[in-house]
mmCIF file of C-alpha atoms in Angstrom:
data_model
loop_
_atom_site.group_PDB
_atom_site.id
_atom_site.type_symbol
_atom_site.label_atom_id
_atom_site.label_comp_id
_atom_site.label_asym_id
_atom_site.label_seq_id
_atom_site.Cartn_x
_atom_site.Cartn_y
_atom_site.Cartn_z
ATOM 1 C CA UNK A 17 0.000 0.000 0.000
ATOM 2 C CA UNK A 18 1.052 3.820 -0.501
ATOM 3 C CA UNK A 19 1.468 6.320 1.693
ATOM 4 C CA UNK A 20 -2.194 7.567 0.656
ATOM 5 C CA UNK A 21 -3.752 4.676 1.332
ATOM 6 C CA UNK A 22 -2.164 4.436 5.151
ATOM 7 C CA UNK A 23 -3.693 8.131 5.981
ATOM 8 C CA UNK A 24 -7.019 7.172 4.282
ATOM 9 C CA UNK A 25 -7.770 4.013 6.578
ATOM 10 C CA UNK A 26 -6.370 5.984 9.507
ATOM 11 C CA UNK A 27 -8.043 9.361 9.244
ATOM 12 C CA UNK A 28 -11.595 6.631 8.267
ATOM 13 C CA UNK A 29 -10.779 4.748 11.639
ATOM 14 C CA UNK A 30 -10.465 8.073 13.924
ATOM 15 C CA UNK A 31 -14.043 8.823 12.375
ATOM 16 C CA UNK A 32 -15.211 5.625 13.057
ATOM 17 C CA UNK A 33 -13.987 5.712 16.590
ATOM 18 C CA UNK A 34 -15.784 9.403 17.206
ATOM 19 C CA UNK A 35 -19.465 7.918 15.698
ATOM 20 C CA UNK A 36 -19.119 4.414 18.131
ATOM 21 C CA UNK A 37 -17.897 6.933 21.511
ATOM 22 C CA UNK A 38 -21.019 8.969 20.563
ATOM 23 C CA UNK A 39 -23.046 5.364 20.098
ATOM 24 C CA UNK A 40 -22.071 4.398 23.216
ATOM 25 C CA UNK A 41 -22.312 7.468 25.030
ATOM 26 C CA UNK A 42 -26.117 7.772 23.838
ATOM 27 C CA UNK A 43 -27.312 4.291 24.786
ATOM 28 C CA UNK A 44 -25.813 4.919 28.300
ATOM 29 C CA UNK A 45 -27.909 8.260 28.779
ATOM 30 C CA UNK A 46 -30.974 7.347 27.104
ATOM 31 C CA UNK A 47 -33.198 6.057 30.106
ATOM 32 C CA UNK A 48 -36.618 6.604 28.537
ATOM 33 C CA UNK A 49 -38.306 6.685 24.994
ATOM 34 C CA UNK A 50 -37.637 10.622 24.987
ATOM 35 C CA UNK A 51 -34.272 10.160 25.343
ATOM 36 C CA UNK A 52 -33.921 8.176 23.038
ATOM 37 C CA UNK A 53 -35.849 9.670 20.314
ATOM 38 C CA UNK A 54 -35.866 13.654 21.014
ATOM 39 C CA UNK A 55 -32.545 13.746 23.020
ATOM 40 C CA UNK A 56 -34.498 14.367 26.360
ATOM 41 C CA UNK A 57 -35.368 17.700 24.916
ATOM 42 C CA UNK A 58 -32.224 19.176 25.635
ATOM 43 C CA UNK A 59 -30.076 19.356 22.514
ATOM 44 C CA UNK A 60 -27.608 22.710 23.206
ATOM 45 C CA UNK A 61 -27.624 25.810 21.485
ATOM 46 C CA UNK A 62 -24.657 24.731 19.408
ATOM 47 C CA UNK A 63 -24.816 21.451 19.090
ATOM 48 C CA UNK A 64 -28.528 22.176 16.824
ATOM 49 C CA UNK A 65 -26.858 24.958 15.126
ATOM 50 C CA UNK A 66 -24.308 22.690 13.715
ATOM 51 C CA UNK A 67 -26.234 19.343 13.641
ATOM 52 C CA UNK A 68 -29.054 21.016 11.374
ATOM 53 C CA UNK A 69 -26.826 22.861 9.141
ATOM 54 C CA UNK A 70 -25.157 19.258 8.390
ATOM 55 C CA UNK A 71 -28.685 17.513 8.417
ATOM 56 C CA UNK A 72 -29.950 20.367 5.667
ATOM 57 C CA UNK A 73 -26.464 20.310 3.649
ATOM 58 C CA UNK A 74 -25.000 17.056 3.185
ATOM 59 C CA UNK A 75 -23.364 14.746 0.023
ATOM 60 C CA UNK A 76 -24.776 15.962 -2.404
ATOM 61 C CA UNK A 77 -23.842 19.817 -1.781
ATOM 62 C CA UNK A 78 -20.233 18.769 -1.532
ATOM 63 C CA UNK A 79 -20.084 16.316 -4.492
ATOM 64 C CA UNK A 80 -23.200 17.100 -6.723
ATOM 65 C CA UNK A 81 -23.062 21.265 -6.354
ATOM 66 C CA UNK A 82 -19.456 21.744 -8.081
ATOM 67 C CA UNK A 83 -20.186 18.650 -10.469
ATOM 68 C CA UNK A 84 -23.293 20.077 -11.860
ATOM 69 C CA UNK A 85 -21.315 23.712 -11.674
ATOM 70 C CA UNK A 86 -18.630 22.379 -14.040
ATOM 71 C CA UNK A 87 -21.398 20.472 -16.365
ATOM 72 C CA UNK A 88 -23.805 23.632 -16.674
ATOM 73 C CA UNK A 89 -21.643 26.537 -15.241
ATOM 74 C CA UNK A 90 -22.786 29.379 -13.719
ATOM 75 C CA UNK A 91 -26.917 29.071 -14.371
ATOM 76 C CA UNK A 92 -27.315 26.532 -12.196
ATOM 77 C CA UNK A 93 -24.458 28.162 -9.523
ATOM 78 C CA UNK A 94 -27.227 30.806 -8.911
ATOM 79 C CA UNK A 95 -29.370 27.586 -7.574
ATOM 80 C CA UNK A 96 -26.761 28.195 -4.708
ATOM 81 C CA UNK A 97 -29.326 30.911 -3.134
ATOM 82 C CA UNK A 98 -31.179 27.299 -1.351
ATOM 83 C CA UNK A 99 -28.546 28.272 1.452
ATOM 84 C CA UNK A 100 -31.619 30.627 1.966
ATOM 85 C CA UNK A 101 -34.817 28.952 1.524
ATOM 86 C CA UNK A 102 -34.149 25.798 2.706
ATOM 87 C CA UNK A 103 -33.933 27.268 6.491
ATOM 88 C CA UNK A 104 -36.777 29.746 5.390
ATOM 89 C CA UNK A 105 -38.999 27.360 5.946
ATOM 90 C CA UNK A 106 -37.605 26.483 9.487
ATOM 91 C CA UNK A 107 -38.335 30.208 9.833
ATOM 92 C CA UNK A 108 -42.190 29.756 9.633
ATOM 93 C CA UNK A 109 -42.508 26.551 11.074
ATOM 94 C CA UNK A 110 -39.763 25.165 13.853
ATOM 95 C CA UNK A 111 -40.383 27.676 16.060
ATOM 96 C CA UNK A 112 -44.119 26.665 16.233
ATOM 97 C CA UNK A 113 -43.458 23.007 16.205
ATOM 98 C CA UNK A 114 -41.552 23.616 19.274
ATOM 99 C CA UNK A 115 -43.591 25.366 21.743
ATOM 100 C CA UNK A 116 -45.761 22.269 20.906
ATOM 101 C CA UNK A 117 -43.885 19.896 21.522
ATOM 102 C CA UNK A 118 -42.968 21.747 24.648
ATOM 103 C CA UNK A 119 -46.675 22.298 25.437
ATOM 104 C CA UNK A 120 -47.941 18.191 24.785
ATOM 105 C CA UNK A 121 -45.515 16.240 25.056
ATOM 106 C CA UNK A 122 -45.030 15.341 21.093
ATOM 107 C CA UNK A 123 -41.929 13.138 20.276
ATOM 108 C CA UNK A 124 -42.779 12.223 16.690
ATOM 109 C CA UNK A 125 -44.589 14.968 13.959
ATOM 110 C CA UNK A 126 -47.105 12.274 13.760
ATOM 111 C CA UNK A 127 -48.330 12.364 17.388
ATOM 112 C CA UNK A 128 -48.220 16.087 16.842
ATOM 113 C CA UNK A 129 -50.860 15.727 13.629
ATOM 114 C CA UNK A 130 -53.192 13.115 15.327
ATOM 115 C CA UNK A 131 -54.000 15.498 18.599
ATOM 116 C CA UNK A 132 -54.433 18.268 16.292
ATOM 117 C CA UNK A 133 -56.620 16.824 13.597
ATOM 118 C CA UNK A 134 -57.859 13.643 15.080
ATOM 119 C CA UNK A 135 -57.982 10.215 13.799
ATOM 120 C CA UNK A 136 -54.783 7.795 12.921
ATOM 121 C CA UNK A 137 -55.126 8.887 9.067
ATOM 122 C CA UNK A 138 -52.571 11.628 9.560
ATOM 123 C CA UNK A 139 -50.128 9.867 11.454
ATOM 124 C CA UNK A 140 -49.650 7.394 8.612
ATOM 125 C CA UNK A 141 -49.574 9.322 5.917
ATOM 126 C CA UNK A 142 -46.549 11.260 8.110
ATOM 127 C CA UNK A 143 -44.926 7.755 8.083
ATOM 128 C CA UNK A 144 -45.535 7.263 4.628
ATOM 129 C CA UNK A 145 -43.518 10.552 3.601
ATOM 130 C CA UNK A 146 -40.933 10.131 5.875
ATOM 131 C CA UNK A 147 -40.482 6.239 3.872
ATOM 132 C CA UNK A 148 -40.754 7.864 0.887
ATOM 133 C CA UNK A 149 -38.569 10.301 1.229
ATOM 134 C CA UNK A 150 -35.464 8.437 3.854
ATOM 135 C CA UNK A 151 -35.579 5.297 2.242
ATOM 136 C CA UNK A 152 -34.450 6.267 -1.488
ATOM 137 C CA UNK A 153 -32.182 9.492 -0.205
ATOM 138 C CA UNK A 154 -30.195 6.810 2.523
ATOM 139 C CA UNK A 155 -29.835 4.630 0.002
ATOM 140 C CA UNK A 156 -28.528 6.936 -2.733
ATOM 141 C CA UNK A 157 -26.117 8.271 -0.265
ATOM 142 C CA UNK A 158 -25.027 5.276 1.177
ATOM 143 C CA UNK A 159 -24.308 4.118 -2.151
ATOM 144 C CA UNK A 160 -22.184 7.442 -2.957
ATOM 145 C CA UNK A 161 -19.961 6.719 0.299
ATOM 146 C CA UNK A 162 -18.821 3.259 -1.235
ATOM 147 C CA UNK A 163 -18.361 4.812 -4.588
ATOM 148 C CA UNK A 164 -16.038 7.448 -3.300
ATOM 149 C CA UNK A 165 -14.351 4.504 -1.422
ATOM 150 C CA UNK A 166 -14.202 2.570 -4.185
ATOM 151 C CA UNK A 167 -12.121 5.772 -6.235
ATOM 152 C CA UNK A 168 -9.947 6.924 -3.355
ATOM 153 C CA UNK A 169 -8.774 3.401 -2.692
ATOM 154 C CA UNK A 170 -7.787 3.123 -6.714
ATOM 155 C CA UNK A 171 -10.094 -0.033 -6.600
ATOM 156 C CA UNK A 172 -8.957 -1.551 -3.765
ATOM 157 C CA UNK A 173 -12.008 -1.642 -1.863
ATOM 158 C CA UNK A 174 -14.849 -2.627 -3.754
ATOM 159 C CA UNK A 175 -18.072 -0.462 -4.036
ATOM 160 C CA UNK A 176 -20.200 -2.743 -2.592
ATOM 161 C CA UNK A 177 -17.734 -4.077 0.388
ATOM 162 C CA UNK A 178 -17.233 -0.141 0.978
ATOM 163 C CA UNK A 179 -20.642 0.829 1.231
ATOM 164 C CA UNK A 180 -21.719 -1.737 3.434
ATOM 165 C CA UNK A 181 -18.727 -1.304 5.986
ATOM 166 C CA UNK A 182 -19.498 2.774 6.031
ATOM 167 C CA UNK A 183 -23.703 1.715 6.424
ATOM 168 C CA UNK A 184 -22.513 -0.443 9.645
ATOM 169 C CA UNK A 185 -21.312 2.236 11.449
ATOM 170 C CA UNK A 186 -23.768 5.185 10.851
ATOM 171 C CA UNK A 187 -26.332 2.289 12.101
ATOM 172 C CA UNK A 188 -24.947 0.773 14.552
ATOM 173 C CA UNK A 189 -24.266 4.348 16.299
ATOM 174 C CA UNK A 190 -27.518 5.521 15.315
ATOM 175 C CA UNK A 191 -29.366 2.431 16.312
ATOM 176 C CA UNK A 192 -27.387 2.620 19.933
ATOM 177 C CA UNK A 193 -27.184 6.104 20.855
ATOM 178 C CA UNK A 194 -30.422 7.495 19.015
ATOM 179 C CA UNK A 195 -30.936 11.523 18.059
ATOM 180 C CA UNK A 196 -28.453 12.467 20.785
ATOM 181 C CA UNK A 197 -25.344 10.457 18.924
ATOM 182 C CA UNK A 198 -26.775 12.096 15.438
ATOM 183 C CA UNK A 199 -26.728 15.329 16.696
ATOM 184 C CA UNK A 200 -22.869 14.997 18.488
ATOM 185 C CA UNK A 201 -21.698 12.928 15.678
ATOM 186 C CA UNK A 202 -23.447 15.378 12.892
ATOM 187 C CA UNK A 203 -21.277 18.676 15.102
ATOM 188 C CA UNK A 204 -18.340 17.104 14.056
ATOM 189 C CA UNK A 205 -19.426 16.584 10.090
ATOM 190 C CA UNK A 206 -21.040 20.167 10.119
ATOM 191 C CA UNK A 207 -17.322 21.752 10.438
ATOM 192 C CA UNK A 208 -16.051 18.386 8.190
ATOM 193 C CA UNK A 209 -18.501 19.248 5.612
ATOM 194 C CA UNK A 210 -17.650 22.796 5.479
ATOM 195 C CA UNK A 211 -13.835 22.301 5.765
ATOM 196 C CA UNK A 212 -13.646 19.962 2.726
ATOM 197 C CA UNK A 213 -15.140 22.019 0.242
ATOM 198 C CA UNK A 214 -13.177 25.516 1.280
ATOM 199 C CA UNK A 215 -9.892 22.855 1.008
ATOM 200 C CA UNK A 216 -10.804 21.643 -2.086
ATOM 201 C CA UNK A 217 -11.405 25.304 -3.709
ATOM 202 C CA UNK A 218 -7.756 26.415 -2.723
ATOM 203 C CA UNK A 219 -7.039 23.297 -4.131
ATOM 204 C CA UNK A 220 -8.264 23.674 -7.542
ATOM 205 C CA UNK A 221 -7.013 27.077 -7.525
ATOM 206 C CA UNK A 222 -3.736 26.640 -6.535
ATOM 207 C CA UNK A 223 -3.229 23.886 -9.503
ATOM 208 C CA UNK A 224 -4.435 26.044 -11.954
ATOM 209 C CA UNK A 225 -2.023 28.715 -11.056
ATOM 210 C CA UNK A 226 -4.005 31.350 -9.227
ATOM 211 C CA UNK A 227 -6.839 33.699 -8.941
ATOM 212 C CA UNK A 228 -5.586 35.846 -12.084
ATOM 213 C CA UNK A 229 -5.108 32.225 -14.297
ATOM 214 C CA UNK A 230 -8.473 31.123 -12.957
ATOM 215 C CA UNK A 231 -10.151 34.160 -14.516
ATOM 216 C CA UNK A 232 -7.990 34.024 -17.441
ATOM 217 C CA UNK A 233 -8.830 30.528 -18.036
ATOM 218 C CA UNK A 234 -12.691 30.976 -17.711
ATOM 219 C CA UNK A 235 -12.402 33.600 -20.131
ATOM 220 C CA UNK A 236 -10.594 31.869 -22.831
ATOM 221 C CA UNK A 237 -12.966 29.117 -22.493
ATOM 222 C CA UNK A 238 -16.108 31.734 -22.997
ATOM 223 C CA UNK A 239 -13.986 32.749 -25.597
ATOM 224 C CA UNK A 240 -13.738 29.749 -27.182
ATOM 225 C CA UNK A 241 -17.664 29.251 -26.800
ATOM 226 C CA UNK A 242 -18.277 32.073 -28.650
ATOM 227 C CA UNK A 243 -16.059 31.214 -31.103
ATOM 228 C CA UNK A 244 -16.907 28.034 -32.129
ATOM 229 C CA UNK A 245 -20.915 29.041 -31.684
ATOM 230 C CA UNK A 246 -21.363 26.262 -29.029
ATOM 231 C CA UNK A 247 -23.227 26.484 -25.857
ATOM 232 C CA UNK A 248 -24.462 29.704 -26.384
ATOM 233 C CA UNK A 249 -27.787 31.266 -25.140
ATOM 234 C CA UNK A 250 -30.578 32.173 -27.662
ATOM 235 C CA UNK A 251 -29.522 35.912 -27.069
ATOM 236 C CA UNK A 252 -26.170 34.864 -28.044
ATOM 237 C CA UNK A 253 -23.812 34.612 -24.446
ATOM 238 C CA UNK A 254 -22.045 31.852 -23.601
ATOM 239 C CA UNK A 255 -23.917 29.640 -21.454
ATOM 240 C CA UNK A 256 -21.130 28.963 -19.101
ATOM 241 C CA UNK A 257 -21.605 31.938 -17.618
ATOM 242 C CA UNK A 258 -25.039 33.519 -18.735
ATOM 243 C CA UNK A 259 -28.499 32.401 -17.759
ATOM 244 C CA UNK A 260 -30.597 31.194 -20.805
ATOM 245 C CA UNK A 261 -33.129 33.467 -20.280
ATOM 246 C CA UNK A 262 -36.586 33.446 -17.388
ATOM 247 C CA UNK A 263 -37.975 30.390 -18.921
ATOM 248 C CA UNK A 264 -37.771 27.656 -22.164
ATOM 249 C CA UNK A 265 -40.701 25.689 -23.740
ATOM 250 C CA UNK A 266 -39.347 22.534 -24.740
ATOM 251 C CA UNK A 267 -40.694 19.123 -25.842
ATOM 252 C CA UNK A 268 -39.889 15.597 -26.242
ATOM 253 C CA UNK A 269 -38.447 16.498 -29.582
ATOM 254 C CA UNK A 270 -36.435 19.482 -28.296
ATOM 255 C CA UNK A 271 -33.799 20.418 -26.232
ATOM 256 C CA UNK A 272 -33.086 23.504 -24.148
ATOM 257 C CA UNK A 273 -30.663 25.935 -25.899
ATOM 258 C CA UNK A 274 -27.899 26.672 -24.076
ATOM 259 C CA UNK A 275 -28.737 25.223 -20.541
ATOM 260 C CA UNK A 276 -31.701 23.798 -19.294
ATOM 261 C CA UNK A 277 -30.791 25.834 -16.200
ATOM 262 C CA UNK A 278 -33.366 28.791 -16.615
ATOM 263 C CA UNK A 279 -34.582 31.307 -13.982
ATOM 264 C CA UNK A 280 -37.693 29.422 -13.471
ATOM 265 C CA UNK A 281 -35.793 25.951 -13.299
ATOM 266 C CA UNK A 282 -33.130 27.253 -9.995
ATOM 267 C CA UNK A 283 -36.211 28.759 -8.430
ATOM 268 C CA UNK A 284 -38.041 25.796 -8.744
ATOM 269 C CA UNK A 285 -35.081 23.912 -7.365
ATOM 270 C CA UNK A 286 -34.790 26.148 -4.611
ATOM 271 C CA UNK A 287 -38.330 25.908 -3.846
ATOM 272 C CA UNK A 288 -38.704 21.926 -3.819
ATOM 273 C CA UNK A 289 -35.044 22.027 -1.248
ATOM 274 C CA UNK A 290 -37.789 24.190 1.281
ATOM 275 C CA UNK A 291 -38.871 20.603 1.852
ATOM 276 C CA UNK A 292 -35.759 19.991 3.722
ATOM 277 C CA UNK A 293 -36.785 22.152 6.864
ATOM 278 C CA UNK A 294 -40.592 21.471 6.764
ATOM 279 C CA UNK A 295 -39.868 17.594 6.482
ATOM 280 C CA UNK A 296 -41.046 15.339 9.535
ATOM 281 C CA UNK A 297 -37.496 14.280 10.101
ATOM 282 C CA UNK A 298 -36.979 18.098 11.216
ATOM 283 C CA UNK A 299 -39.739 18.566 13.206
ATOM 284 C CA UNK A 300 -38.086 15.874 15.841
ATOM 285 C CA UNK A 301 -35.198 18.256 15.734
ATOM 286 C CA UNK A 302 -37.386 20.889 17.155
ATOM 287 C CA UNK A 303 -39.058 18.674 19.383
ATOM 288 C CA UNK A 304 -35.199 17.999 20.437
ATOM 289 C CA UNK A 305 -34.265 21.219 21.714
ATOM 290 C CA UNK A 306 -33.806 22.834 25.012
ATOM 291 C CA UNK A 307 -35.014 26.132 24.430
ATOM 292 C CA UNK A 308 -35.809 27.930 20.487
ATOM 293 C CA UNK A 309 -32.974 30.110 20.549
ATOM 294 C CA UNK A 310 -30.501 28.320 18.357
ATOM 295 C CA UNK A 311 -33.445 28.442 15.478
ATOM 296 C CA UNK A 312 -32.689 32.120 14.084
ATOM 297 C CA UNK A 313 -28.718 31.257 14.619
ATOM 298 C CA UNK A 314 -29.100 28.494 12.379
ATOM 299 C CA UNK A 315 -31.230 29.896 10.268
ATOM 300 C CA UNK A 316 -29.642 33.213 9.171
ATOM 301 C CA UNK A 317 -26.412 32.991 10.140
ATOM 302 C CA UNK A 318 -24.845 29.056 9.654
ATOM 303 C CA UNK A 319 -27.106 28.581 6.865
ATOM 304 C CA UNK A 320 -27.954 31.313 5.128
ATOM 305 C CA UNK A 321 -24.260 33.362 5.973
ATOM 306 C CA UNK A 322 -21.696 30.631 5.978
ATOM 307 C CA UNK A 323 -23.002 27.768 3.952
ATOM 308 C CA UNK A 324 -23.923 30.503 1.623
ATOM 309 C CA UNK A 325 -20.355 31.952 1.361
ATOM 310 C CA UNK A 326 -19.538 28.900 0.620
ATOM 311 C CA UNK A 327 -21.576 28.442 -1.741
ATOM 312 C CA UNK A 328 -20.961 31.059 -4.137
ATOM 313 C CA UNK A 329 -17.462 31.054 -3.833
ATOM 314 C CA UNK A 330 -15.344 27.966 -3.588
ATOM 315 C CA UNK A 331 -18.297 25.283 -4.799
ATOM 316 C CA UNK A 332 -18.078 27.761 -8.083
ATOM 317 C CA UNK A 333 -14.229 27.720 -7.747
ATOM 318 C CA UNK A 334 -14.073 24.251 -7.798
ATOM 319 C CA UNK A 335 -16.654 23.437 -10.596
ATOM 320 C CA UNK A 336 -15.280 26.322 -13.250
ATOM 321 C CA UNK A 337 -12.155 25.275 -12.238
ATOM 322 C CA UNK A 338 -12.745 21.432 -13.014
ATOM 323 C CA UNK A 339 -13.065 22.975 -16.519
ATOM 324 C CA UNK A 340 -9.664 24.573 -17.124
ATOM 325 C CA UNK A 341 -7.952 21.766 -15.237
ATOM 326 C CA UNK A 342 -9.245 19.453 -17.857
ATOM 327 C CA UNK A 343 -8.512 21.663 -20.615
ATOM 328 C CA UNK A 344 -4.740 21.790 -18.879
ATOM 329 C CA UNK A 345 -4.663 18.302 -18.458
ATOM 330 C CA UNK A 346 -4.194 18.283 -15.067
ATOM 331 C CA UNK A 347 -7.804 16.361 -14.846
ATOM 332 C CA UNK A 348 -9.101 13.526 -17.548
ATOM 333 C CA UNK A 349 -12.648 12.967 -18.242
ATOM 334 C CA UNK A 350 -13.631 14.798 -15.687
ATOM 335 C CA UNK A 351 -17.801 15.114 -15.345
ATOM 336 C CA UNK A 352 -20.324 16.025 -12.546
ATOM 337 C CA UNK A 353 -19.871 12.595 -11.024
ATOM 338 C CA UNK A 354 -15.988 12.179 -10.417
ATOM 339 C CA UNK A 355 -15.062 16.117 -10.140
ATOM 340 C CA UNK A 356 -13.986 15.561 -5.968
ATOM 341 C CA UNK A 357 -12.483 12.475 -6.363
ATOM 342 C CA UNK A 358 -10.363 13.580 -8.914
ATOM 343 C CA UNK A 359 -9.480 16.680 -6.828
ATOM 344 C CA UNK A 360 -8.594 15.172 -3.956
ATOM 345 C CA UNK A 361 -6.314 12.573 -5.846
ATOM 346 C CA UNK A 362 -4.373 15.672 -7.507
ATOM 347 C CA UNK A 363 -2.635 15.433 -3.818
ATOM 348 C CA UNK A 364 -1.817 11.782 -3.644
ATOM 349 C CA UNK A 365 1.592 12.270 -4.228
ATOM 350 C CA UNK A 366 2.513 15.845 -2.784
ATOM 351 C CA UNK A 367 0.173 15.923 0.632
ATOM 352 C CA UNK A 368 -1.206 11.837 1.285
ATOM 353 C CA UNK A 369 -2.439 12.920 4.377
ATOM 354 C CA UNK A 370 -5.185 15.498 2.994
ATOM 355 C CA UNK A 371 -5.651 12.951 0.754
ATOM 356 C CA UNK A 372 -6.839 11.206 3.557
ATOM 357 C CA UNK A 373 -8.753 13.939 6.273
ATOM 358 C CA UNK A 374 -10.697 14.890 2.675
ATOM 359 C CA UNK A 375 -12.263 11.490 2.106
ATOM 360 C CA UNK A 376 -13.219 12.059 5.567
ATOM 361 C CA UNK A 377 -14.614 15.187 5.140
ATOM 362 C CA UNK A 378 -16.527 13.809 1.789
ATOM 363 C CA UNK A 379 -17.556 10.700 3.970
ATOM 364 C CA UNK A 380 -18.837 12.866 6.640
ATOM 365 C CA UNK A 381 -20.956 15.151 4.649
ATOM 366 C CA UNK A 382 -22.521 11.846 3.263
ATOM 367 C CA UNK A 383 -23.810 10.339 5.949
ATOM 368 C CA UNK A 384 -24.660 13.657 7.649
ATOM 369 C CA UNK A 385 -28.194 14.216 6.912
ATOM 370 C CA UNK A 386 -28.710 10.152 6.622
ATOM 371 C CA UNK A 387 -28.083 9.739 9.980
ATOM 372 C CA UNK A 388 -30.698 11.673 11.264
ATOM 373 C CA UNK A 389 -33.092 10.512 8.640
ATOM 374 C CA UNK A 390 -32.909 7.037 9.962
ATOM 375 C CA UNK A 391 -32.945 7.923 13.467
ATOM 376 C CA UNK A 392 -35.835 10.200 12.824
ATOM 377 C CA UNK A 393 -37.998 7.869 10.708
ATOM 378 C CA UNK A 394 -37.125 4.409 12.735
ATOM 379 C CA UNK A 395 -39.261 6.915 15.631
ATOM 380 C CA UNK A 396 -41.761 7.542 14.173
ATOM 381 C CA UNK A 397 -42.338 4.188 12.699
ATOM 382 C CA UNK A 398 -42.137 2.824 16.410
#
């Protein structure tokens, strides 16, 4: 084995070791069914602020933004604005969710629907959308972990041995400790999360030789857009960087022109992510907490502020700059799938130990938001 390989397994088993101490750690303070499921009700300040922001940003912000940045370019990198309405709907709703929960007693959004409404018909159909909606997105990102495995390890590891190893230990540490081991364990990914993808912007920018080269590079590629008369707008701009206009009417027959990426397609986006915040799986986080105050810190300033910083700058860095690495040939065949595994293997050779704290950091903001999905919708289904 390389050096690489010896910092990936080690950074993966310090990870490991942090989600079984928080297993363990939950199963010996959980004394009752509320402590198991809702934390007790007393979830710190913090410790929501950063658990929610990893629960509401996870995998696919730090593989699938920048990969679908470098396929469509900068339409759909103004999709980045869901770093405000996915908590804006936390805005109208957690809040309320918690003085009930405070008031009766609620542990699951279903109980919460029944004593309201009456009847057991709403408390199913709440466990039907939490299965429709955990089920599919735990095991899409399940799946992703063991993929990036699979890359980082140069083949080593198979996919499917991968995956399943990574699924063991988000359940056996959710499955022992319950919410209070997601929300310690999901602290730690939060700042993981956000880490890897500032990292992995310097990254790309420091192969390609700079801020000035970065911009020069972009340029000659719009350049060459315009050029050549590809992937241009119907007024004419080069869709890598120009929205194709408010809205396209297209059929089976027909494609968009220039970017299916319209003004009405990121809004749209952005409006189906508000189902993040509103989901059942959040209103046990609100049921969770020890007072409402970390709500509005979570809200405006780790989502909306930070994550949203983030956003528009280095997951845009990293997907333009996917582009002009390939056209330097620093990067082969790169595409919206393998963009951060191929930037975290650029430092294989120089820096095997980022190699290794990024896979982390990718793992991490994986199994973020799964974790509390299956602790959240295993409660409610019991």
């Amino acid at each position: 084995m390389d050096a690489k390989l010896y910092w990936l397994f080690g950074f993966v088993g310090l990870y490991w070791a942090y989600c079984l101490f928080w297993g363990i750690k939950g199963a010996i303070r959980s004394k009752t069914s509320a402590d198991y499921f809702v934390a007790g009700r007393s979830i710190g300040v913090w410790v929501f602020v950063l658990a929610a922001t990893a629960t509401s940003f996870s995998g696919w912000t730090f593989v699938g933004h920048p990969g679908l940045i470098l396929q469509e370019g900068l339409p759909y990198a103004f999709a980045s604005f869901y770093a405000l309405t996915i908590p804006f709907t936390g805005v109208m709703f957690l809040r309320r969710q918690w003085i009930l929960g405070k008031a009766f007693g609620h542990i699951t959004p279903g109980e919460m629907y029944t004593e309201y409404y009456g009847g057991n018909a709403m408390r199913l159909l709440t466990v039907l959308v939490a299965f429709l909606f955990s089920v599919p997105y735990l095991g899409v990102q399940l799946r992703a972990s063991g993929d990036l495995f699979h890359v980082l390890t140069d083949g080593m590891v198979s996919i499917e041995v991968g995956m399943f190893a990574l699924s063991a230990v988000v359940m056996i540490y959710v499955a022992s400790g319950g919410l209070r081991s997601v929300a310690y364990v999901d602290c730690a990914q939060c700042v993981l999360l956000a880490l890897g993808i500032v990292i992995l912007g310097f990254i790309a920018i420091t192969h390609i030789g700079g801020w000035s080269a970065f911009t020069d590079g972009l340029a000659a590629m719009v350049t060459q857009n315009l050029a050549d008369g590809t992937k241009l707008t119907p007024d004419g701009h080069s869709s890598l960087v120009a929205l194709p206009g408010s809205i396209q009417m297209v059929s089976a027959n027909t494609e968009a022109v220039g970017s299916s990426w319209t003004g009405i397609m990121c809004m749209t986006y952005m409006f189906a992510l508000m189902g993040i915040q509103s989901s059942p799986a959040f209103s046990m986080w609100a049921f969770a907490n020890k007072t409402s105050e970390p709500f509005r810190l979570q809200q405006v300033y780790a989502s909306s502020v930070v994550i949203g910083i983030i956003l528009f700058t280095f997951t845009i860095v990293q997907g333009l700059g996917g582009n002009i690495l390939e056209s330097m040939g620093i990067l082969e065949a790169v595409n919206d799938k393998n963009l951060v595994p191929q930037l975290i293997n650029l430092l294989s050779d120089s820096t095997p130990w980022l190699v290794g704290l990024l896979a982390v950091c990718a793992l991490a903001a994986m199994q973020s938001t799964g974790a509390a999905y299956m602790s959240t919708f295993s409660g409610m289904v019991t």
